[in-house]
Every structure is written in C-alpha cells, then in structure tokens.
C-alpha cells in the first residue's frame, strides 16, 4: 500500500472538520424544519411508527420496538437519545398537542425520568396522523437512509402548521431556537386569513393569534414583546404563575399556585420557595406543600396570620421561577439553511409547502383516476361486445394470445386487454354494466375536479383552506394561557393590614373585591385598576373600614361584608374573589355594591329583575348579625334574575329599557315598601319574547345609551321619555325592521357625556366616547359603530365614568 501524506496546518484541518460537523448538526439534528416543525429524529420516529402500522386506531406497542425500528433503519444514534425524543413527543406539559400517546410512566413535570422503553407502550396520536396523511401519494421527497437499504421522507406532508402549534427548542453550533407553542385554532385561523390576504400585517394577524398558548397555562405579560417577536423572530415576554388566595379555618391565608410557567421544574420551584423560607429571606411563610395530584397541579404556600399576601407573592415572583422571562428566538431550517423568521414568514413557508403537497397529491390522484377510467372504458366496451370477446378468448391458445387477439380485433390497449382476460365470470351480469357506468361517471367528475385544482390556483388554495378548517373543527381547544398587555412592575412591600381608616372599595364584574388606601388610588388612574383578562371594574367608592358593604347578586341575594374584613391591596392588584369571603353558587355573580355607615338612615333599596318585577325595601331590613352566607334580598320566580339595584333617599323617576326596545318611565312613589322575602310587583308589561335590559334612576339632564346586537349604538335624551304609570307597555325606542330587527343587548343612564362606553362580542371589544354619539329621535336604530361580520354580534355594553382630576 502506498502512503499519501498531506502536509496541512492543524488550524485548517480543525476548521474544515468542525465546519462539516456544524453543518450536519444544524441541518440534521438540532433545528426544526419550518415546513413540518420537526427535527430529523422526531420525523423519523413518527414515520417509523406510521410505516409499521403503529397508528392511533391500533393497539399500543412496546416503545422498545419503535426505538429499534428507528435506530435500525433511519437514525444511527444511541437508543436513549431516540427514546428521550419519543417520550417528549408524548408529554402534555411540553407539547400543546401531543403527537404520541404513551402508556406507562412517561416522566413528569418534576423532571422525573420515564420508565425504561421495555416497560412503556406507545402509538401515534390522532393529530399526528394529519402530519403524515397522504405521505404515500408522492407528496414529499424521499431520500436513501444511512445504509441505502430503504428510504425516508425529507419532510412530512404536515396538514397543519405544527411549528407554531407545538413550538420547538434546540441548540446547535452557532444557532439556537426557542419557538413557543400556540393555540391550534388561532394559528389555523391566522393561516386562513393569510391565504385570503398575503399582504396582511402582523398587527392584523395578532387579532387571530393572540400570543403563545403554553400547555402549562399561566399568565403571559407583554403584548409589545409578542408583536416584536412576530415581526422579527426575537422578542421577550414574562410568564407568570396563576396564583389564588385561600383562607384557612384558622384565619390564615395561603397562596395556591395552580399553573406554573412553561418548562419550569415544579419540584425545583417548591424547593427554592422552601429554601427562602428556611433561610428567612422572606418572613411570613409558614409552610410550602406540593399538593399536586391526578386532578391537577397545586402548590400551597401557607402564610402567617395578618401577613400581606400580595407583598409575599411579589417577593416570590421576583426571586423564584413563579415568574420567568421567555425569549423568542424563532430559528428554523428554511430552504436547507437556518433562518430567523417572523410569523408571516413561517406561515408563508408553510403555505408554499402545502401548495406543493396538494399539487403532487392531486397529480397522483389524477394519474390513478385516469388509469382506472381507461380500464373501466375497456370493460364497458368489452361488455357491449361480450359474445365476440368470449369467442375470441375461447379460440385463443393462451392468455398472451387472447390479449393479442383482443388488441388486434377491437383496438383494446394492453392494459384494457389484461383487465378483460382477468375478469371474473360473475362480473358478466347485467348489474355489472350499471356499476361500471356509475363508476365511470364518478371518475369523470373526480378527474374534472382534480384537473380544475391543478389548473386553477384559487381552487387549490380552497382545498388547503377546507382541509385546515376541518382540522381546526376536530382538534381546536380553548386557550390555556391568559394574556395581559403590560408587564406588571413588581414592587416588594412588607406592609400589613392597615387599621381603620378612609379607604377605597372596588368590585369587578367577575366578583373580585378589595379595599385600597386613598393614596394608592390617587396615584393611579381609574382605568389602571388590577383586573384579570376580560374583567372590568363594576364599582369603586369611598368608604371607611368601619362601614358595612352590601354586595347584591343576580340570584336576588346580598352579601353582608364588614369593610375592614376585605383584602387590603393596591389599586393595581387583583383583590380577592367574593366567593372566598362568602360562598356563592357557581352560576351566581355580583351586580353592585353599596356601603352603609349604619342602618338608621331613612333610605330604601329598589331591586329590579329581567322578567319585569320590581320591589322596594327599607334600609334597616338589611342589617344582620350573621354574614357567613348569602342572605335573601328578593324572592325570584323560576328563570328570573336580578339585574339592577338602586339606593334612594327620596322619590325619583325610574326608567326601564327592554330587549325589543320598549321603555317605561314612572316615579318610585308607586312602589310600596315590602319585606326582603317578598317577590315584588310588576314593573313593566312585557311581551312573551321580551326581557328587561335596564332599570335605573334618571334625572332630566341625563341621557340613555343603548347598544344593539347588530353593532349600533343609540343615545336618546330625557325629553323622548314620557312619565307614565307602573306596569304599562311603555313607548317604542327602536324602528322595527322585518329583516334582522335590532335588539337591545345593553343600556345605561348617562350623567356625564364624557363617559367612555365599551361594547363587547365573544371575540372583541370596542370603546368610544358617549359624547361622540349624537342624540337621536324615538324611532331610529342609532348609528353603527362596528361591523358584526368582523367584530361578531354585540352581547354587552358597559359605561365607565371619566377619571376626575387628581387636584380636585
């Protein structure tokens, strides 16, 4: 053997070898492909399971069998690396939608290792079938495997945008990727909108993709960071645990963590909090317990008595993984090279892949349909001259001779002749020609459809859209992560419950109540109140810690709450849910709150229901010594509920607005005082299909604002109303339409025209100034402020008074 010795510098050799190695791990190991969102090992696992029939509709199979198939045919690496990747595809706290279903111990959120592969069983999930669907129809390129004994796909057909839905994380040479998971329904909706409008902006896409949707839930803060990431591929958000406050029988409070940030190790988090307690870095924690069970995640942090729970929680947010920063780094393989991509580029790359997949699948289906059509035409022709065909076959020497004779005599093609000579005798019946004619017609229609898809780009896009909609319908789920626009500032404070003093009491629509110091309230605007996503401020009022709060609910009940027992928190903090103070029913919600210094004043409460009942009760009747459960304020009939509560000290005018646009105005002196358990009297005479939307006190200078389900807002002045008697039909406020009549879904009496109104649908909200809505006459339907095709049907209206000057 002759030796060939090359004289090379070490620097050149190492640079060349490392460059080759880097190229390999970037392209073939650590980064996902933008088209199917999978790394090579994940793609090989899914394809190996699919190829061996280990699908969702079959029985589970030993994981070791799959691992063996993968390393034996496609992935020449260690079995542990393949099994680890396989396990991750089955972990619901890692993937938003798991791609593999696994029986047995597949690890835990505490980072416990899974059972050995010989003990666990697995199969493809139902959703992963959509990644592999049509792979046998020449839709994706196949390449030889590592030893040229078989072939493997370079990419999967991926009938849904898996990269965004399940996200990805990985580190290679010089590149890393962190793509968070998203909600399947939102991503597909955004893809559909992109197909319809390729020039759609990131801001418009964010109407559909609100942000990441982590499988572990939590609260995401920072819409600006989300938008930046969607535009550039890089951005920062804050992910915060979902924490509630519970009160123990001993009077102590405990923080209950039910959701933690994505990819946080729960056991390490619990250990860290307990270390802070043991090291006395935070004073006020008695015990930390991991109470997680099969019903869900739960970490209990028990606090000392009279400790400010919000201050401790803020300390834990700052010093533990109860709150983390998540940095987008959306790098994926595109056209064979790593690329930092925004959401539009990811969707565009995915769409181009789908166009290619559907085009190839259509060509495949067209080829086989035309091939079958050719055979069917030959069989139909043969049946039309059946006797001659039989005679020729009987007179032939062998099969080949019979085929040659048929071709020569009747101009059959080779394929048609083959089909004729292999035809079974039972198919020579009269029924078979009918079946062939039916099949011929179906094939003809199918071929026309397939050719139309290939010739018409819009038809091809419609196919993609229809298939995406079908996947969305089958697999969409509700969001798990809530999104808050701003990253909350963490201020660590060790304040305790303040003594009796002037305070601000606030109540939200979702039932969160709190008292706040006047200083904290004055330091912020009214609209900066701490609220959960989708919640709104119902009422805030100045009171004293010695006063009593009366909270009325839709069930005709009231809660008697001493103000000093309410949670004392900052204006920007959430407060405590009313049910943690007094137990209420699951479908019961708060309507309004009033405070009383005592119950000796000459005042009355007026309560009105949606079915048109009303009652007046004296203030002194509401005093009680038992306040650990809700008390009856008004007896309600079946299917009725309380909608408005008013407090008066002298007779006033009251006005009612109904769903169909009727209105009645009368004086409260028509109401007699009754006991709390009374059902009241009829307020307005309603038609069978009508309900009351609003019952409120009104002054001559006030106006009424109404919103209809069609997105119209109407404002009328006091002069439109006419004072009448109780229990009449009233006057009509809307113009009746035969087609799609307007129906009032919310109304409010406006004292200050500078107030802000907000209308809501199931998917959006819109706000505006009341003064921008001009006063109109009686028989009009107002002005349209939203398009319900985009906005959705309006279902609610709320009005907030403008912020008063801090100098006043």
Short mmCIF file of N, CA, C and O in Angstrom, two decimals, residues 177-220:
data_model
loop_
_atom_site.label_atom_id
_atom_site.label_comp_id
_atom_site.label_asym_id
_atom_site.label_seq_id
_atom_site.Cartn_x
_atom_site.Cartn_y
_atom_site.Cartn_z
N UNK A 177 -32.75 27.77 18.96
CA UNK A 177 -34.13 28.11 18.63
C UNK A 177 -34.99 27.98 19.86
O UNK A 177 -34.80 27.08 20.68
N UNK A 178 -35.92 28.90 20.02
CA UNK A 178 -36.95 28.86 21.06
C UNK A 178 -38.24 29.40 20.45
O UNK A 178 -38.44 30.60 20.36
N UNK A 179 -39.08 28.48 20.02
CA UNK A 179 -40.37 28.84 19.43
C UNK A 179 -41.45 28.33 20.38
O UNK A 179 -41.53 27.13 20.62
N UNK A 180 -42.27 29.22 20.93
CA UNK A 180 -43.28 28.76 21.91
C UNK A 180 -44.46 28.09 21.21
O UNK A 180 -44.73 28.36 20.03
N UNK A 181 -45.17 27.21 21.92
CA UNK A 181 -46.39 26.62 21.36
C UNK A 181 -47.51 27.64 21.29
O UNK A 181 -47.53 28.62 22.04
N UNK A 182 -48.45 27.42 20.38
CA UNK A 182 -49.59 28.32 20.20
C UNK A 182 -50.88 27.51 20.16
O UNK A 182 -50.86 26.27 20.08
N UNK A 183 -51.98 28.22 20.17
CA UNK A 183 -53.30 27.58 20.11
C UNK A 183 -53.61 27.16 18.68
O UNK A 183 -53.51 27.96 17.75
N UNK A 184 -53.97 25.90 18.50
CA UNK A 184 -54.21 25.35 17.15
C UNK A 184 -55.29 26.13 16.40
O UNK A 184 -55.11 26.50 15.23
N UNK A 185 -56.40 26.41 17.07
CA UNK A 185 -57.48 27.13 16.41
C UNK A 185 -57.05 28.52 15.95
O UNK A 185 -57.39 28.96 14.86
N UNK A 186 -56.26 29.21 16.79
CA UNK A 186 -55.82 30.56 16.44
C UNK A 186 -54.83 30.53 15.28
O UNK A 186 -54.92 31.36 14.36
N UNK A 187 -53.89 29.59 15.29
CA UNK A 187 -52.87 29.52 14.23
C UNK A 187 -53.52 29.19 12.89
O UNK A 187 -53.20 29.80 11.86
N UNK A 188 -54.45 28.24 12.90
CA UNK A 188 -55.11 27.89 11.64
C UNK A 188 -55.95 29.05 11.13
O UNK A 188 -55.98 29.34 9.93
N UNK A 189 -56.63 29.76 12.03
CA UNK A 189 -57.42 30.93 11.62
C UNK A 189 -56.51 31.99 10.99
O UNK A 189 -56.86 32.59 9.96
N UNK A 190 -55.34 32.22 11.59
CA UNK A 190 -54.39 33.19 11.03
C UNK A 190 -53.90 32.72 9.66
O UNK A 190 -53.73 33.54 8.75
N UNK A 191 -53.66 31.42 9.50
CA UNK A 191 -53.21 30.88 8.22
C UNK A 191 -54.28 31.09 7.15
O UNK A 191 -53.98 31.46 6.00
N UNK A 192 -55.53 30.87 7.52
CA UNK A 192 -56.63 31.09 6.57
C UNK A 192 -56.70 32.55 6.15
O UNK A 192 -56.91 32.86 4.97
N UNK A 193 -56.51 33.45 7.11
CA UNK A 193 -56.54 34.88 6.79
C UNK A 193 -55.35 35.25 5.91
O UNK A 193 -55.48 36.10 5.01
N UNK A 194 -54.20 34.61 6.13
CA UNK A 194 -53.02 34.88 5.30
C UNK A 194 -53.26 34.40 3.87
O UNK A 194 -52.84 35.05 2.91
N UNK A 195 -53.92 33.25 3.72
CA UNK A 195 -54.23 32.75 2.37
C UNK A 195 -55.12 33.74 1.63
O UNK A 195 -54.92 34.02 0.45
N UNK A 196 -56.11 34.30 2.34
CA UNK A 196 -57.02 35.26 1.71
C UNK A 196 -56.33 36.59 1.42
O UNK A 196 -56.68 37.27 0.45
N UNK A 197 -55.35 36.96 2.27
CA UNK A 197 -54.69 38.26 2.11
C UNK A 197 -53.21 38.11 2.43
O UNK A 197 -52.80 38.30 3.57
N UNK A 198 -52.39 37.78 1.42
CA UNK A 198 -50.95 37.59 1.67
C UNK A 198 -50.25 38.85 2.17
O UNK A 198 -49.14 38.77 2.70
N UNK A 199 -50.87 40.02 2.02
CA UNK A 199 -50.27 41.27 2.48
C UNK A 199 -50.70 41.64 3.90
O UNK A 199 -50.44 42.76 4.36
N UNK A 200 -51.35 40.73 4.58
CA UNK A 200 -51.85 41.01 5.92
C UNK A 200 -50.69 41.36 6.85
O UNK A 200 -49.60 40.78 6.76
N UNK A 201 -50.90 42.33 7.72
CA UNK A 201 -49.84 42.78 8.62
C UNK A 201 -49.78 41.91 9.87
O UNK A 201 -50.70 41.16 10.17
N UNK A 202 -48.67 42.05 10.59
CA UNK A 202 -48.52 41.32 11.84
C UNK A 202 -49.59 41.75 12.84
O UNK A 202 -50.16 40.92 13.56
N UNK A 203 -49.90 43.03 12.87
CA UNK A 203 -50.94 43.52 13.79
C UNK A 203 -52.28 42.89 13.48
O UNK A 203 -53.05 42.53 14.39
N UNK A 204 -52.57 42.74 12.20
CA UNK A 204 -53.84 42.11 11.83
C UNK A 204 -53.83 40.62 12.17
O UNK A 204 -54.84 40.07 12.61
N UNK A 205 -52.69 39.96 11.95
CA UNK A 205 -52.59 38.53 12.32
C UNK A 205 -52.77 38.35 13.82
O UNK A 205 -53.32 37.33 14.26
N UNK A 206 -52.33 39.33 14.60
CA UNK A 206 -52.45 39.20 16.06
C UNK A 206 -53.89 39.34 16.55
O UNK A 206 -54.16 39.09 17.73
N UNK A 207 -54.81 39.71 15.68
CA UNK A 207 -56.22 39.65 16.05
C UNK A 207 -56.67 38.20 16.16
O UNK A 207 -57.65 37.90 16.85
N UNK A 208 -55.94 37.32 15.48
CA UNK A 208 -56.32 35.90 15.48
C UNK A 208 -55.37 35.08 16.35
O UNK A 208 -55.81 34.23 17.12
N UNK A 209 -54.05 35.34 16.22
CA UNK A 209 -53.08 34.69 17.11
C UNK A 209 -52.77 35.68 18.22
O UNK A 209 -51.99 36.62 18.04
N UNK A 210 -53.39 35.49 19.36
CA UNK A 210 -53.23 36.45 20.46
C UNK A 210 -51.82 36.43 21.02
O UNK A 210 -51.32 37.44 21.52
N UNK A 211 -51.18 35.27 20.95
CA UNK A 211 -49.85 35.10 21.53
C UNK A 211 -49.63 33.62 21.79
O UNK A 211 -50.45 32.78 21.41
N UNK A 212 -48.51 33.27 22.43
CA UNK A 212 -48.27 31.86 22.75
C UNK A 212 -49.38 31.29 23.63
O UNK A 212 -50.10 32.04 24.31
N UNK A 213 -49.54 29.99 23.57
CA UNK A 213 -50.51 29.29 24.42
C UNK A 213 -49.81 28.07 25.01
O UNK A 213 -49.76 27.02 24.38
N UNK A 214 -49.25 28.24 26.18
CA UNK A 214 -48.42 27.20 26.78
C UNK A 214 -49.27 26.05 27.33
O UNK A 214 -50.35 26.30 27.88
N UNK A 215 -48.80 24.82 27.19
CA UNK A 215 -49.57 23.68 27.72
C UNK A 215 -49.73 23.72 29.23
O UNK A 215 -50.64 23.11 29.78
N UNK A 216 -48.83 24.46 29.92
CA UNK A 216 -48.93 24.58 31.38
C UNK A 216 -49.73 25.81 31.79
O UNK A 216 -49.80 26.13 32.98
N UNK A 217 -50.35 26.51 30.84
CA UNK A 217 -51.17 27.67 31.16
C UNK A 217 -50.33 28.86 31.59
O UNK A 217 -49.32 29.19 30.98
N UNK A 218 -50.74 29.50 32.67
CA UNK A 218 -50.03 30.67 33.17
C UNK A 218 -50.53 31.96 32.56
O UNK A 218 -51.44 31.98 31.73
N UNK A 219 -49.94 33.04 33.00
CA UNK A 219 -50.31 34.38 32.54
C UNK A 219 -49.14 34.96 31.75
O UNK A 219 -48.02 35.02 32.25
N UNK A 220 -49.39 35.37 30.52
CA UNK A 220 -48.36 35.95 29.65
C UNK A 220 -48.53 37.46 29.67
O UNK A 220 -49.61 37.97 29.41
#
